mmCIF file of C-alpha atoms in Angstrom:
data_model
loop_
_atom_site.group_PDB
_atom_site.id
_atom_site.type_symbol
_atom_site.label_atom_id
_atom_site.label_comp_id
_atom_site.label_asym_id
_atom_site.label_seq_id
_atom_site.Cartn_x
_atom_site.Cartn_y
_atom_site.Cartn_z
ATOM 1 C CA MET A 1 -26.295 -221.553 -100.895
ATOM 2 C CA ASN A 2 -22.851 -222.878 -102.139
ATOM 3 C CA HIS A 3 -20.155 -221.539 -103.878
ATOM 4 C CA TYR A 4 -19.354 -222.121 -107.037
ATOM 5 C CA LEU A 5 -15.867 -221.226 -109.354
ATOM 6 C CA VAL A 6 -16.968 -220.048 -113.069
ATOM 7 C CA THR A 7 -13.780 -219.150 -114.480
ATOM 8 C CA GLY A 8 -14.286 -217.578 -117.705
ATOM 9 C CA GLY A 9 -17.176 -215.283 -115.987
ATOM 10 C CA ALA A 10 -16.995 -212.222 -118.109
ATOM 11 C CA GLY A 11 -17.425 -214.370 -120.467
ATOM 12 C CA PHE A 12 -20.250 -214.737 -123.390
ATOM 13 C CA ILE A 13 -22.090 -218.368 -122.403
ATOM 14 C CA GLY A 14 -19.572 -217.326 -118.160
ATOM 15 C CA SER A 15 -21.401 -214.385 -117.638
ATOM 16 C CA HIS A 16 -25.512 -216.166 -118.384
ATOM 17 C CA VAL A 17 -23.819 -219.012 -115.777
ATOM 18 C CA CYS A 18 -22.603 -216.210 -113.412
ATOM 19 C CA GLU A 19 -26.429 -214.711 -113.488
ATOM 20 C CA THR A 20 -29.129 -217.576 -112.991
ATOM 21 C CA LEU A 21 -26.224 -219.305 -109.901
ATOM 22 C CA LEU A 22 -26.485 -216.113 -108.279
ATOM 23 C CA LYS A 23 -30.471 -216.229 -108.423
ATOM 24 C CA ALA A 24 -31.139 -219.154 -107.556
ATOM 25 C CA GLY A 25 -29.343 -218.819 -104.558
ATOM 26 C CA HIS A 26 -25.894 -219.507 -104.522
ATOM 27 C CA SER A 27 -22.514 -217.674 -103.923
ATOM 28 C CA VAL A 28 -20.324 -217.135 -107.582
ATOM 29 C CA CYS A 29 -16.459 -215.469 -107.519
ATOM 30 C CA ALA A 30 -15.922 -214.988 -112.139
ATOM 31 C CA TYR A 31 -12.416 -215.475 -112.958
ATOM 32 C CA ASP A 32 -11.911 -213.989 -116.264
ATOM 33 C CA SER A 33 -8.998 -212.365 -117.950
ATOM 34 C CA PHE A 34 -10.519 -209.808 -119.858
ATOM 35 C CA ASP A 35 -8.090 -210.657 -123.269
ATOM 36 C CA PRO A 36 -8.058 -208.279 -125.509
ATOM 37 C CA TYR A 37 -9.511 -210.850 -128.132
ATOM 38 C CA TYR A 38 -12.770 -208.750 -127.780
ATOM 39 C CA PRO A 39 -13.167 -205.469 -125.694
ATOM 40 C CA ARG A 40 -13.169 -206.212 -122.613
ATOM 41 C CA GLU A 41 -16.811 -203.224 -122.278
ATOM 42 C CA LEU A 42 -18.419 -205.939 -124.043
ATOM 43 C CA LYS A 43 -17.879 -208.569 -120.686
ATOM 44 C CA GLU A 44 -18.147 -204.883 -117.890
ATOM 45 C CA ARG A 45 -20.745 -205.012 -119.837
ATOM 46 C CA ASN A 46 -22.207 -208.985 -119.021
ATOM 47 C CA LEU A 47 -21.220 -208.637 -115.704
ATOM 48 C CA ALA A 48 -22.768 -205.925 -114.718
ATOM 49 C CA ASP A 49 -25.885 -206.914 -113.150
ATOM 50 C CA CYS A 50 -23.833 -208.481 -110.896
ATOM 51 C CA ARG A 51 -20.583 -206.815 -109.803
ATOM 52 C CA VAL A 52 -24.245 -205.147 -107.352
ATOM 53 C CA HIS A 53 -24.961 -208.600 -105.870
ATOM 54 C CA PRO A 54 -24.272 -208.781 -102.860
ATOM 55 C CA ASN A 55 -23.110 -212.974 -103.247
ATOM 56 C CA PHE A 56 -20.732 -212.263 -106.372
ATOM 57 C CA MET A 57 -16.731 -211.873 -107.020
ATOM 58 C CA LEU A 58 -14.459 -211.253 -109.617
ATOM 59 C CA VAL A 59 -11.749 -211.785 -109.613
ATOM 60 C CA GLU A 60 -9.609 -211.007 -112.799
ATOM 61 C CA GLY A 61 -6.615 -213.047 -113.735
ATOM 62 C CA ASP A 62 -5.326 -215.209 -116.757
ATOM 63 C CA ILE A 63 -6.276 -218.467 -116.290
ATOM 64 C CA ARG A 64 -2.449 -220.050 -116.476
ATOM 65 C CA ASP A 65 -1.373 -217.936 -113.728
ATOM 66 C CA ARG A 66 -1.454 -220.833 -110.898
ATOM 67 C CA GLU A 67 -0.389 -218.904 -107.621
ATOM 68 C CA LEU A 68 -3.680 -216.535 -108.283
ATOM 69 C CA LEU A 69 -6.382 -219.469 -109.433
ATOM 70 C CA ALA A 70 -4.547 -221.009 -106.042
ATOM 71 C CA THR A 71 -5.160 -218.109 -103.800
ATOM 72 C CA THR A 72 -8.976 -217.997 -105.463
ATOM 73 C CA LEU A 73 -9.520 -221.902 -105.099
ATOM 74 C CA ARG A 74 -8.715 -221.426 -101.457
ATOM 75 C CA ALA A 75 -10.270 -218.261 -100.264
ATOM 76 C CA GLN A 76 -13.418 -220.651 -99.743
ATOM 77 C CA PRO A 77 -15.059 -223.864 -99.800
ATOM 78 C CA ILE A 78 -15.884 -223.931 -103.158
ATOM 79 C CA ALA A 79 -18.717 -226.961 -103.993
ATOM 80 C CA ALA A 80 -18.247 -226.880 -107.608
ATOM 81 C CA VAL A 81 -15.848 -225.580 -110.452
ATOM 82 C CA ILE A 82 -17.367 -224.480 -114.084
ATOM 83 C CA HIS A 83 -14.236 -224.536 -116.610
ATOM 84 C CA LEU A 84 -15.055 -222.385 -119.024
ATOM 85 C CA ALA A 85 -12.189 -220.036 -120.023
ATOM 86 C CA ALA A 86 -10.493 -220.711 -123.236
ATOM 87 C CA ARG A 87 -8.847 -219.345 -125.945
ATOM 88 C CA ALA A 88 -12.326 -220.266 -128.317
ATOM 89 C CA GLY A 89 -13.088 -220.251 -131.911
ATOM 90 C CA VAL A 90 -11.718 -222.450 -134.796
ATOM 91 C CA ARG A 91 -10.178 -219.539 -137.206
ATOM 92 C CA PRO A 92 -8.306 -218.042 -134.842
ATOM 93 C CA SER A 93 -6.949 -221.467 -134.251
ATOM 94 C CA LEU A 94 -5.810 -222.027 -137.147
ATOM 95 C CA GLU A 95 -3.485 -218.963 -136.648
ATOM 96 C CA GLN A 96 -1.974 -219.942 -132.706
ATOM 97 C CA PRO A 97 -1.950 -223.941 -132.496
ATOM 98 C CA GLU A 98 1.094 -223.322 -129.999
ATOM 99 C CA LEU A 99 -1.061 -219.721 -127.377
ATOM 100 C CA TYR A 100 -4.895 -222.542 -128.231
ATOM 101 C CA ALA A 101 -2.594 -225.131 -126.259
ATOM 102 C CA GLN A 102 -0.808 -223.653 -123.391
ATOM 103 C CA VAL A 103 -4.408 -222.103 -122.741
ATOM 104 C CA ASN A 104 -6.531 -224.824 -122.916
ATOM 105 C CA ILE A 105 -4.226 -227.099 -122.443
ATOM 106 C CA ASP A 106 -1.440 -227.186 -120.068
ATOM 107 C CA ALA A 107 -3.924 -224.711 -117.909
ATOM 108 C CA THR A 108 -5.986 -227.049 -117.834
ATOM 109 C CA VAL A 109 -3.748 -229.844 -116.247
ATOM 110 C CA GLY A 110 -2.939 -226.791 -114.185
ATOM 111 C CA LEU A 111 -6.379 -225.849 -112.595
ATOM 112 C CA PHE A 112 -7.314 -229.840 -112.059
ATOM 113 C CA GLU A 113 -3.901 -230.710 -110.286
ATOM 114 C CA LEU A 114 -5.252 -227.546 -108.227
ATOM 115 C CA CYS A 115 -8.485 -229.032 -107.409
ATOM 116 C CA ARG A 116 -6.774 -231.979 -106.180
ATOM 117 C CA ALA A 117 -4.587 -230.358 -104.007
ATOM 118 C CA VAL A 118 -7.891 -228.620 -102.403
ATOM 119 C CA GLY A 119 -9.864 -230.727 -102.888
ATOM 120 C CA VAL A 120 -12.193 -229.446 -105.200
ATOM 121 C CA LYS A 121 -12.802 -232.856 -107.100
ATOM 122 C CA GLN A 122 -16.966 -231.260 -109.110
ATOM 123 C CA VAL A 123 -16.204 -230.395 -112.158
ATOM 124 C CA VAL A 124 -17.641 -228.952 -115.289
ATOM 125 C CA PHE A 125 -15.616 -228.363 -118.433
ATOM 126 C CA ALA A 126 -16.858 -227.073 -122.182
ATOM 127 C CA SER A 127 -16.074 -228.423 -124.695
ATOM 128 C CA SER A 128 -16.970 -228.617 -128.062
ATOM 129 C CA SER A 129 -18.490 -230.651 -131.453
ATOM 130 C CA SER A 130 -15.840 -229.124 -133.170
ATOM 131 C CA VAL A 131 -13.572 -232.527 -130.879
ATOM 132 C CA TYR A 132 -16.792 -234.797 -134.059
ATOM 133 C CA GLY A 133 -14.855 -232.856 -137.061
ATOM 134 C CA ASP A 134 -16.774 -232.996 -140.085
ATOM 135 C CA ARG A 135 -19.204 -235.415 -141.049
ATOM 136 C CA ASP A 136 -21.989 -236.725 -142.591
ATOM 137 C CA GLY A 137 -25.321 -238.982 -140.950
ATOM 138 C CA GLY A 138 -27.288 -238.740 -138.642
ATOM 139 C CA PRO A 139 -27.224 -237.280 -134.733
ATOM 140 C CA PHE A 140 -23.765 -237.202 -133.150
ATOM 141 C CA ARG A 141 -23.843 -238.647 -130.148
ATOM 142 C CA GLU A 142 -20.847 -238.808 -127.622
ATOM 143 C CA SER A 143 -20.030 -242.797 -128.201
ATOM 144 C CA ASP A 144 -19.160 -241.483 -132.160
ATOM 145 C CA ASN A 145 -15.177 -241.301 -132.862
ATOM 146 C CA THR A 146 -13.923 -237.816 -132.520
ATOM 147 C CA ASP A 147 -10.546 -238.504 -133.113
ATOM 148 C CA ARG A 148 -9.952 -236.686 -136.363
ATOM 149 C CA PRO A 149 -11.543 -232.702 -135.598
ATOM 150 C CA LEU A 150 -10.669 -230.454 -137.948
ATOM 151 C CA SER A 151 -8.709 -227.756 -135.957
ATOM 152 C CA PRO A 152 -6.195 -227.051 -133.534
ATOM 153 C CA TYR A 153 -9.259 -225.625 -131.067
ATOM 154 C CA GLY A 154 -11.639 -229.162 -131.706
ATOM 155 C CA SER A 155 -8.448 -230.530 -130.884
ATOM 156 C CA THR A 156 -7.309 -229.019 -127.578
ATOM 157 C CA LYS A 157 -11.413 -229.572 -126.620
ATOM 158 C CA LYS A 158 -10.292 -233.435 -127.386
ATOM 159 C CA ALA A 159 -7.308 -232.989 -125.515
ATOM 160 C CA GLY A 160 -9.298 -231.238 -121.991
ATOM 161 C CA GLU A 161 -12.400 -234.012 -122.047
ATOM 162 C CA VAL A 162 -8.915 -236.556 -122.694
ATOM 163 C CA ILE A 163 -7.576 -235.333 -119.009
ATOM 164 C CA ALA A 164 -10.509 -234.753 -117.034
ATOM 165 C CA HIS A 165 -10.689 -238.602 -117.276
ATOM 166 C CA VAL A 166 -7.695 -238.749 -115.681
ATOM 167 C CA TYR A 167 -8.258 -237.336 -113.046
ATOM 168 C CA SER A 168 -11.848 -239.070 -112.787
ATOM 169 C CA HIS A 169 -9.939 -242.812 -112.533
ATOM 170 C CA LEU A 170 -7.249 -241.288 -110.465
ATOM 171 C CA TYR A 171 -8.014 -239.088 -108.008
ATOM 172 C CA GLY A 172 -11.870 -239.918 -107.506
ATOM 173 C CA PHE A 173 -13.414 -236.503 -109.510
ATOM 174 C CA SER A 174 -17.017 -236.225 -110.940
ATOM 175 C CA ILE A 175 -16.519 -234.488 -113.653
ATOM 176 C CA ALA A 176 -19.271 -233.472 -117.059
ATOM 177 C CA CYS A 177 -17.785 -232.997 -120.289
ATOM 178 C CA LEU A 178 -20.301 -230.230 -122.062
ATOM 179 C CA ARG A 179 -19.690 -230.317 -125.914
ATOM 180 C CA PHE A 180 -21.497 -227.198 -127.070
ATOM 181 C CA PHE A 181 -23.120 -226.474 -129.890
ATOM 182 C CA THR A 182 -23.151 -222.991 -131.610
ATOM 183 C CA VAL A 183 -24.010 -221.414 -128.978
ATOM 184 C CA TYR A 184 -25.991 -217.964 -130.138
ATOM 185 C CA GLY A 185 -27.970 -215.245 -128.002
ATOM 186 C CA PRO A 186 -27.650 -212.099 -125.823
ATOM 187 C CA ARG A 187 -23.788 -210.754 -124.914
ATOM 188 C CA GLN A 188 -22.965 -213.799 -127.995
ATOM 189 C CA ARG A 189 -19.215 -212.388 -128.570
ATOM 190 C CA PRO A 190 -18.352 -210.302 -131.353
ATOM 191 C CA ASP A 191 -16.522 -212.784 -133.799
ATOM 192 C CA LEU A 192 -19.095 -214.618 -134.267
ATOM 193 C CA ALA A 193 -21.074 -216.183 -137.451
ATOM 194 C CA ILE A 194 -24.923 -214.953 -135.437
ATOM 195 C CA ARG A 195 -23.473 -211.569 -133.809
ATOM 196 C CA LYS A 196 -20.940 -210.856 -137.455
ATOM 197 C CA PHE A 197 -24.414 -211.386 -139.920
ATOM 198 C CA VAL A 198 -26.561 -208.980 -137.657
ATOM 199 C CA HIS A 199 -24.680 -206.519 -136.763
ATOM 200 C CA ARG A 200 -23.241 -205.755 -140.992
ATOM 201 C CA ALA A 201 -27.065 -205.955 -141.997
ATOM 202 C CA LEU A 202 -28.230 -204.013 -139.082
ATOM 203 C CA ASN A 203 -24.990 -201.301 -140.181
ATOM 204 C CA ASP A 204 -25.947 -202.321 -144.291
ATOM 205 C CA GLU A 205 -23.619 -203.697 -145.318
ATOM 206 C CA THR A 206 -21.369 -206.379 -146.777
ATOM 207 C CA ILE A 207 -21.802 -210.519 -145.384
ATOM 208 C CA PRO A 208 -18.757 -212.614 -146.206
ATOM 209 C CA VAL A 209 -20.600 -216.016 -146.473
ATOM 210 C CA PHE A 210 -18.378 -218.457 -147.116
ATOM 211 C CA GLY A 211 -19.455 -221.002 -149.179
ATOM 212 C CA ASP A 212 -22.624 -221.633 -150.902
ATOM 213 C CA GLY A 213 -24.794 -221.256 -147.644
ATOM 214 C CA THR A 214 -25.780 -225.492 -147.540
ATOM 215 C CA SER A 215 -24.350 -226.174 -144.403
ATOM 216 C CA ARG A 216 -25.788 -226.678 -141.524
ATOM 217 C CA ARG A 217 -25.565 -225.293 -137.560
ATOM 218 C CA ASP A 218 -27.417 -227.072 -134.389
ATOM 219 C CA TYR A 219 -27.767 -223.853 -133.279
ATOM 220 C CA THR A 220 -28.353 -223.803 -129.639
ATOM 221 C CA HIS A 221 -29.815 -220.296 -127.508
ATOM 222 C CA VAL A 222 -27.673 -219.804 -124.729
ATOM 223 C CA ASN A 223 -30.057 -220.258 -122.850
ATOM 224 C CA ASP A 224 -30.522 -224.103 -122.690
ATOM 225 C CA ILE A 225 -26.773 -224.153 -122.297
ATOM 226 C CA VAL A 226 -26.553 -222.467 -118.939
ATOM 227 C CA ASN A 227 -29.484 -224.763 -118.113
ATOM 228 C CA GLY A 228 -28.083 -228.432 -119.212
ATOM 229 C CA ILE A 229 -25.172 -226.707 -117.273
ATOM 230 C CA THR A 230 -26.857 -226.505 -114.200
ATOM 231 C CA GLY A 231 -28.008 -230.005 -114.295
ATOM 232 C CA ALA A 232 -23.633 -230.886 -114.399
ATOM 233 C CA LEU A 233 -23.284 -229.278 -111.649
ATOM 234 C CA ASN A 234 -26.905 -231.235 -109.699
ATOM 235 C CA TRP A 235 -24.792 -233.715 -111.766
ATOM 236 C CA VAL A 236 -20.584 -233.717 -110.504
ATOM 237 C CA ASN A 237 -22.546 -233.306 -106.596
ATOM 238 C CA GLY A 238 -24.338 -236.603 -106.528
ATOM 239 C CA ALA A 239 -21.743 -239.387 -106.397
ATOM 240 C CA ALA A 240 -17.994 -238.919 -106.024
ATOM 241 C CA GLY A 241 -15.535 -240.369 -108.890
ATOM 242 C CA ARG A 242 -18.182 -239.649 -112.414
ATOM 243 C CA TYR A 243 -16.886 -238.348 -115.396
ATOM 244 C CA GLY A 244 -20.037 -238.336 -118.360
ATOM 245 C CA ILE A 245 -19.519 -235.948 -121.817
ATOM 246 C CA PHE A 246 -22.828 -234.628 -122.467
ATOM 247 C CA ASN A 247 -24.592 -233.185 -125.610
ATOM 248 C CA LEU A 248 -25.745 -229.660 -125.646
ATOM 249 C CA GLY A 249 -27.391 -228.703 -128.633
ATOM 250 C CA SER A 250 -30.739 -228.211 -130.473
ATOM 251 C CA HIS A 251 -31.303 -232.322 -132.386
ATOM 252 C CA SER A 252 -32.108 -229.321 -135.044
ATOM 253 C CA PRO A 253 -28.975 -228.105 -137.347
ATOM 254 C CA VAL A 254 -30.338 -225.260 -139.495
ATOM 255 C CA GLU A 255 -29.175 -224.686 -142.877
ATOM 256 C CA LEU A 256 -27.014 -220.748 -143.928
ATOM 257 C CA ASN A 257 -29.113 -220.158 -146.277
ATOM 258 C CA ARG A 258 -32.493 -220.208 -143.564
ATOM 259 C CA LEU A 259 -30.082 -217.752 -141.192
ATOM 260 C CA LEU A 260 -29.971 -215.585 -143.469
ATOM 261 C CA ALA A 261 -33.106 -215.317 -144.340
ATOM 262 C CA GLY A 262 -34.627 -215.397 -140.589
ATOM 263 C CA ILE A 263 -31.344 -212.462 -140.212
ATOM 264 C CA GLU A 264 -33.253 -210.706 -143.105
ATOM 265 C CA ALA A 265 -36.659 -210.564 -142.104
ATOM 266 C CA GLY A 266 -35.256 -209.452 -138.855
ATOM 267 C CA VAL A 267 -33.716 -206.598 -139.631
ATOM 268 C CA GLY A 268 -36.736 -205.488 -142.704
ATOM 269 C CA HIS A 269 -34.092 -204.636 -145.623
ATOM 270 C CA PRO A 270 -32.367 -206.910 -147.843
ATOM 271 C CA LEU A 271 -29.245 -208.641 -147.387
ATOM 272 C CA LYS A 272 -25.371 -207.849 -148.584
ATOM 273 C CA ILE A 273 -23.253 -211.058 -149.890
ATOM 274 C CA ASP A 274 -20.092 -211.059 -150.537
ATOM 275 C CA ARG A 275 -19.921 -215.472 -151.464
ATOM 276 C CA GLN A 276 -16.175 -216.894 -151.084
ATOM 277 C CA PRO A 277 -14.763 -220.142 -151.045
ATOM 278 C CA HIS A 278 -15.097 -222.469 -147.764
ATOM 279 C CA GLN A 279 -13.019 -221.771 -145.152
ATOM 280 C CA PRO A 280 -10.059 -223.959 -143.702
ATOM 281 C CA GLY A 281 -10.640 -225.500 -140.032
ATOM 282 C CA ASP A 282 -14.839 -225.241 -141.074
ATOM 283 C CA VAL A 283 -17.038 -228.528 -141.158
ATOM 284 C CA PHE A 284 -20.431 -229.091 -143.623
ATOM 285 C CA GLN A 285 -22.561 -229.600 -140.528
ATOM 286 C CA THR A 286 -23.178 -229.968 -136.553
ATOM 287 C CA PHE A 287 -25.838 -231.827 -135.405
ATOM 288 C CA ALA A 288 -26.468 -233.175 -130.926
ATOM 289 C CA ASP A 289 -28.480 -235.847 -129.885
ATOM 290 C CA THR A 290 -29.042 -234.643 -127.257
ATOM 291 C CA SER A 291 -30.565 -238.375 -125.432
ATOM 292 C CA LEU A 292 -28.680 -238.949 -122.933
ATOM 293 C CA ALA A 293 -28.168 -234.866 -121.670
ATOM 294 C CA GLU A 294 -32.128 -235.725 -121.390
ATOM 295 C CA ILE A 295 -31.910 -238.244 -119.108
ATOM 296 C CA ASP A 296 -28.439 -237.545 -116.585
ATOM 297 C CA LEU A 297 -28.809 -234.046 -116.958
ATOM 298 C CA GLY A 298 -33.176 -233.639 -117.522
ATOM 299 C CA PHE A 299 -31.667 -231.221 -120.603
ATOM 300 C CA ARG A 300 -34.454 -229.856 -122.300
ATOM 301 C CA HIS A 301 -34.754 -227.640 -126.066
ATOM 302 C CA GLU A 302 -36.825 -224.636 -124.749
ATOM 303 C CA VAL A 303 -35.258 -221.769 -127.144
ATOM 304 C CA ASN A 304 -37.330 -222.399 -130.391
ATOM 305 C CA PHE A 305 -34.511 -221.269 -133.311
ATOM 306 C CA ASP A 306 -36.745 -218.410 -134.664
ATOM 307 C CA ASP A 307 -37.887 -216.899 -131.955
ATOM 308 C CA GLY A 308 -34.367 -216.846 -130.643
ATOM 309 C CA LEU A 309 -33.470 -214.955 -133.081
ATOM 310 C CA ARG A 310 -35.588 -212.175 -133.507
ATOM 311 C CA ASP A 311 -35.261 -211.758 -129.353
ATOM 312 C CA PHE A 312 -31.670 -212.058 -130.590
ATOM 313 C CA ILE A 313 -31.860 -209.022 -133.653
ATOM 314 C CA ALA A 314 -33.842 -207.307 -130.542
ATOM 315 C CA TRP A 315 -30.628 -207.253 -128.059
ATOM 316 C CA MET A 316 -28.441 -206.403 -131.057
ATOM 317 C CA ARG A 317 -30.624 -203.383 -131.805
ATOM 318 C CA ALA A 318 -30.440 -202.236 -128.564
ATOM 319 C CA ASN A 319 -26.694 -203.142 -127.348
ATOM 320 C CA ASP A 320 -25.221 -204.103 -129.877
ATOM 321 C CA LEU A 321 -20.832 -202.345 -129.735
ATOM 322 C CA SER A 322 -18.960 -204.319 -131.706
#
């Protein structure tokens, strides 16, 4: 049995990671600030099953609180850190770029420094497809240029990858940087498009749609993302001094109009749509080449989008508190 620290452990992806690790027989410490970015009740519900597990503990604290984070890291030997805590979202980052830099860059450096001090050198870092910026053509590869993200959020995730490389090069950390592509599924944050659309559709409310609906996203089910994270844990624990960047996606972009049609079919009535101009910071498409993750992490895209969307709509009917 290994012990893992999951920062952002009460969130959408983090809570699924905690559950998966507990089911695999490990012990888990979730570290989360319960930031009011969205209602605390949603995160409390995310952790309902974890809280009753004897090998689970929760530390409530800000990722910028270095004293509390140091105490948490020293509490017991940690096999690896899964660093998911971040200020998320492209559009909000346009309004609060300094806050995004503090949480996503400064706090990541602080975490790595504390890990170095206590001898924890295995880290899985959550990056984002936002680092690719806006580009045309075929699938995005890890070797592609990522020097021109279109949002403060994307730039902070790019910075996190660069910082991770420094700690791998200088101090022998083994770090896997995972570029998540548009994650959806149960417990999705209420600010994300699919959840907002489904919530409004179920309540017969108007759905604001930016652009003409031809933009495409590589929607990836949270179960597939978690499988990629567990593969990355095996990878970072496999050898010292490793550094890698891996796309986690479906390799199958879905047009926005197709998403809307799927939601309409799922809720059983026509959608009320308000077409609005394209938003600054939004990219036209995301499209993951996942071959590297398949080879090194054993990653496999398993959840078909249509099935995943149908299941998500059913989950929303039963659980929506937005």
